[in-house]
GROMACS .gro file of C-alpha atoms in nm:
model
  161
    1UNK     CA    1   0.000   0.000   0.000
    2UNK     CA    2   0.274   0.249   0.088
    3UNK     CA    3   0.406   0.281  -0.268
    4UNK     CA    4   0.073   0.331  -0.446
    5UNK     CA    5   0.027  -0.045  -0.471
    6UNK     CA    6   0.328  -0.104  -0.697
    7UNK     CA    7   0.456  -0.462  -0.677
    8UNK     CA    8   0.751  -0.378  -0.902
    9UNK     CA    9   0.858  -0.078  -1.110
   10UNK     CA   10   0.573  -0.105  -1.360
   11UNK     CA   11   0.281  -0.302  -1.215
   12UNK     CA   12   0.012  -0.185  -0.976
   13UNK     CA   13  -0.153  -0.481  -0.802
   14UNK     CA   14  -0.383  -0.273  -0.585
   15UNK     CA   15  -0.422   0.101  -0.538
   16UNK     CA   16  -0.223   0.239  -0.246
   17UNK     CA   17  -0.275   0.507   0.014
   18UNK     CA   18  -0.109   0.802   0.182
   19UNK     CA   19   0.091   0.732   0.496
   20UNK     CA   20   0.228   0.966   0.762
   21UNK     CA   21   0.597   1.031   0.814
   22UNK     CA   22   0.784   1.007   1.141
   23UNK     CA   23   1.011   1.276   1.293
   24UNK     CA   24   1.329   1.147   1.127
   25UNK     CA   25   1.166   1.146   0.784
   26UNK     CA   26   1.037   1.499   0.850
   27UNK     CA   27   1.387   1.622   0.938
   28UNK     CA   28   1.535   1.467   0.623
   29UNK     CA   29   1.258   1.622   0.415
   30UNK     CA   30   1.323   1.965   0.572
   31UNK     CA   31   1.689   1.938   0.472
   32UNK     CA   32   1.601   1.832   0.118
   33UNK     CA   33   1.336   2.102   0.079
   34UNK     CA   34   1.602   2.368   0.144
   35UNK     CA   35   1.789   2.239  -0.164
   36UNK     CA   36   1.480   2.197  -0.382
   37UNK     CA   37   1.483   2.539  -0.557
   38UNK     CA   38   1.836   2.476  -0.690
   39UNK     CA   39   1.741   2.123  -0.799
   40UNK     CA   40   1.439   2.255  -0.988
   41UNK     CA   41   1.646   2.534  -1.144
   42UNK     CA   42   1.904   2.282  -1.274
   43UNK     CA   43   1.636   2.047  -1.410
   44UNK     CA   44   1.458   2.335  -1.585
   45UNK     CA   45   1.792   2.442  -1.738
   46UNK     CA   46   1.845   2.088  -1.867
   47UNK     CA   47   1.493   2.077  -2.009
   48UNK     CA   48   1.553   2.408  -2.190
   49UNK     CA   49   1.865   2.263  -2.349
   50UNK     CA   50   1.667   1.961  -2.468
   51UNK     CA   51   1.395   2.188  -2.605
   52UNK     CA   52   1.652   2.392  -2.797
   53UNK     CA   53   1.851   2.097  -2.930
   54UNK     CA   54   1.604   1.812  -2.991
   55UNK     CA   55   1.487   1.790  -3.351
   56UNK     CA   56   1.105   1.782  -3.369
   57UNK     CA   57   1.134   1.544  -3.664
   58UNK     CA   58   1.322   1.303  -3.435
   59UNK     CA   59   1.100   1.303  -3.126
   60UNK     CA   60   0.790   1.476  -2.996
   61UNK     CA   61   0.777   1.640  -2.655
   62UNK     CA   62   0.511   1.872  -2.515
   63UNK     CA   63   0.608   2.236  -2.479
   64UNK     CA   64   0.563   2.410  -2.148
   65UNK     CA   65   0.298   2.679  -2.178
   66UNK     CA   66   0.345   3.026  -2.024
   67UNK     CA   67   0.085   2.950  -1.758
   68UNK     CA   68   0.272   2.634  -1.648
   69UNK     CA   69   0.575   2.576  -1.429
   70UNK     CA   70   0.721   2.231  -1.487
   71UNK     CA   71   0.982   2.107  -1.239
   72UNK     CA   72   1.092   1.839  -1.488
   73UNK     CA   73   1.096   1.546  -1.253
   74UNK     CA   74   1.107   1.362  -1.585
   75UNK     CA   75   1.167   1.468  -1.946
   76UNK     CA   76   0.951   1.246  -2.162
   77UNK     CA   77   0.966   1.224  -2.540
   78UNK     CA   78   0.756   1.020  -2.780
   79UNK     CA   79   0.864   0.830  -3.088
   80UNK     CA   80   0.733   0.530  -3.278
   81UNK     CA   81   1.089   0.394  -3.280
   82UNK     CA   82   1.110   0.404  -2.900
   83UNK     CA   83   1.252   0.056  -2.839
   84UNK     CA   84   1.519   0.090  -3.107
   85UNK     CA   85   1.609   0.439  -2.985
   86UNK     CA   86   1.636   0.314  -2.627
   87UNK     CA   87   1.862   0.025  -2.730
   88UNK     CA   88   2.088   0.250  -2.935
   89UNK     CA   89   2.113   0.506  -2.656
   90UNK     CA   90   2.206   0.233  -2.408
   91UNK     CA   91   2.484   0.117  -2.642
   92UNK     CA   92   2.620   0.472  -2.630
   93UNK     CA   93   2.613   0.489  -2.252
   94UNK     CA   94   2.285   0.678  -2.215
   95UNK     CA   95   2.036   0.522  -1.974
   96UNK     CA   96   1.667   0.594  -2.023
   97UNK     CA   97   1.345   0.478  -1.861
   98UNK     CA   98   0.992   0.400  -1.964
   99UNK     CA   99   0.763   0.546  -1.701
  100UNK     CA  100   0.427   0.372  -1.690
  101UNK     CA  101   0.462   0.133  -1.985
  102UNK     CA  102   0.136  -0.035  -1.880
  103UNK     CA  103  -0.161   0.204  -1.888
  104UNK     CA  104  -0.339   0.240  -1.556
  105UNK     CA  105  -0.666   0.098  -1.691
  106UNK     CA  106  -0.482  -0.227  -1.775
  107UNK     CA  107  -0.316  -0.263  -1.435
  108UNK     CA  108  -0.430  -0.554  -1.215
  109UNK     CA  109  -0.555  -0.298  -0.959
  110UNK     CA  110  -0.798  -0.160  -1.220
  111UNK     CA  111  -0.943  -0.495  -1.333
  112UNK     CA  112  -1.257  -0.443  -1.126
  113UNK     CA  113  -1.331  -0.131  -1.332
  114UNK     CA  114  -1.387  -0.349  -1.637
  115UNK     CA  115  -1.170  -0.168  -1.889
  116UNK     CA  116  -0.993  -0.361  -2.162
  117UNK     CA  117  -0.731  -0.307  -2.431
  118UNK     CA  118  -0.867  -0.058  -2.680
  119UNK     CA  119  -1.083   0.138  -2.436
  120UNK     CA  120  -0.825   0.418  -2.415
  121UNK     CA  121  -0.647   0.390  -2.748
  122UNK     CA  122  -0.450   0.716  -2.721
  123UNK     CA  123  -0.319   0.620  -2.377
  124UNK     CA  124  -0.223   0.276  -2.508
  125UNK     CA  125  -0.051   0.431  -2.810
  126UNK     CA  126   0.149   0.668  -2.593
  127UNK     CA  127   0.251   0.387  -2.356
  128UNK     CA  128   0.427   0.226  -2.653
  129UNK     CA  129   0.599   0.549  -2.758
  130UNK     CA  130   0.713   0.728  -2.441
  131UNK     CA  131   1.076   0.740  -2.336
  132UNK     CA  132   1.219   0.930  -2.041
  133UNK     CA  133   1.552   1.097  -2.107
  134UNK     CA  134   1.796   1.183  -1.827
  135UNK     CA  135   1.725   1.531  -1.691
  136UNK     CA  136   1.860   1.516  -1.336
  137UNK     CA  137   2.029   1.812  -1.172
  138UNK     CA  138   2.374   1.651  -1.181
  139UNK     CA  139   2.398   1.660  -1.561
  140UNK     CA  140   2.574   1.954  -1.721
  141UNK     CA  141   2.504   2.138  -2.047
  142UNK     CA  142   2.760   1.932  -2.239
  143UNK     CA  143   2.607   1.602  -2.126
  144UNK     CA  144   2.252   1.712  -2.210
  145UNK     CA  145   2.380   1.834  -2.548
  146UNK     CA  146   2.542   1.496  -2.615
  147UNK     CA  147   2.219   1.315  -2.529
  148UNK     CA  148   2.010   1.544  -2.750
  149UNK     CA  149   2.254   1.516  -3.041
  150UNK     CA  150   2.258   1.137  -3.006
  151UNK     CA  151   1.877   1.119  -2.997
  152UNK     CA  152   1.860   1.336  -3.309
  153UNK     CA  153   2.115   1.121  -3.490
  154UNK     CA  154   1.935   0.795  -3.411
  155UNK     CA  155   1.570   0.896  -3.426
  156UNK     CA  156   1.534   1.139  -3.720
  157UNK     CA  157   1.234   1.034  -3.925
  158UNK     CA  158   1.081   0.799  -3.667
  159UNK     CA  159   0.870   1.046  -3.468
  160UNK     CA  160   0.532   0.947  -3.617
  161UNK     CA  161   0.325   1.098  -3.336
   0.00000   0.00000   0.00000
């Protein structure tokens, strides 16, 4: 229950719940919250570099609107050639992730709701196309540039969104 019902990285067996933190967790969180503005600033910088360098014919990513403030916990792109792109990036030393490869309506926890494959076709399509690129605050401009250039080199022409 404590981790939203996840039994592993990708599968929700039952929906979870909120739990309360103890004093030690609260103290650690206080320390981390003091550093949060700098973390967000670095992640937003990295996202801007991606937005400037990624070729829209290589991958699709949503643009941040003026009324939004994204902290870029993740930087997700979409491409029909996702699996090939991911493999090629890994060969070049770039780790990626696929956040939520199984749509929530197809998770075991949602079985009682009665949804089936095809009920949310856009969600299912995106689940096959999404790829999370590294965006963490420890990466520098050169590293983000290398990742973007490598994505462009591998993925041009496979966007198909």
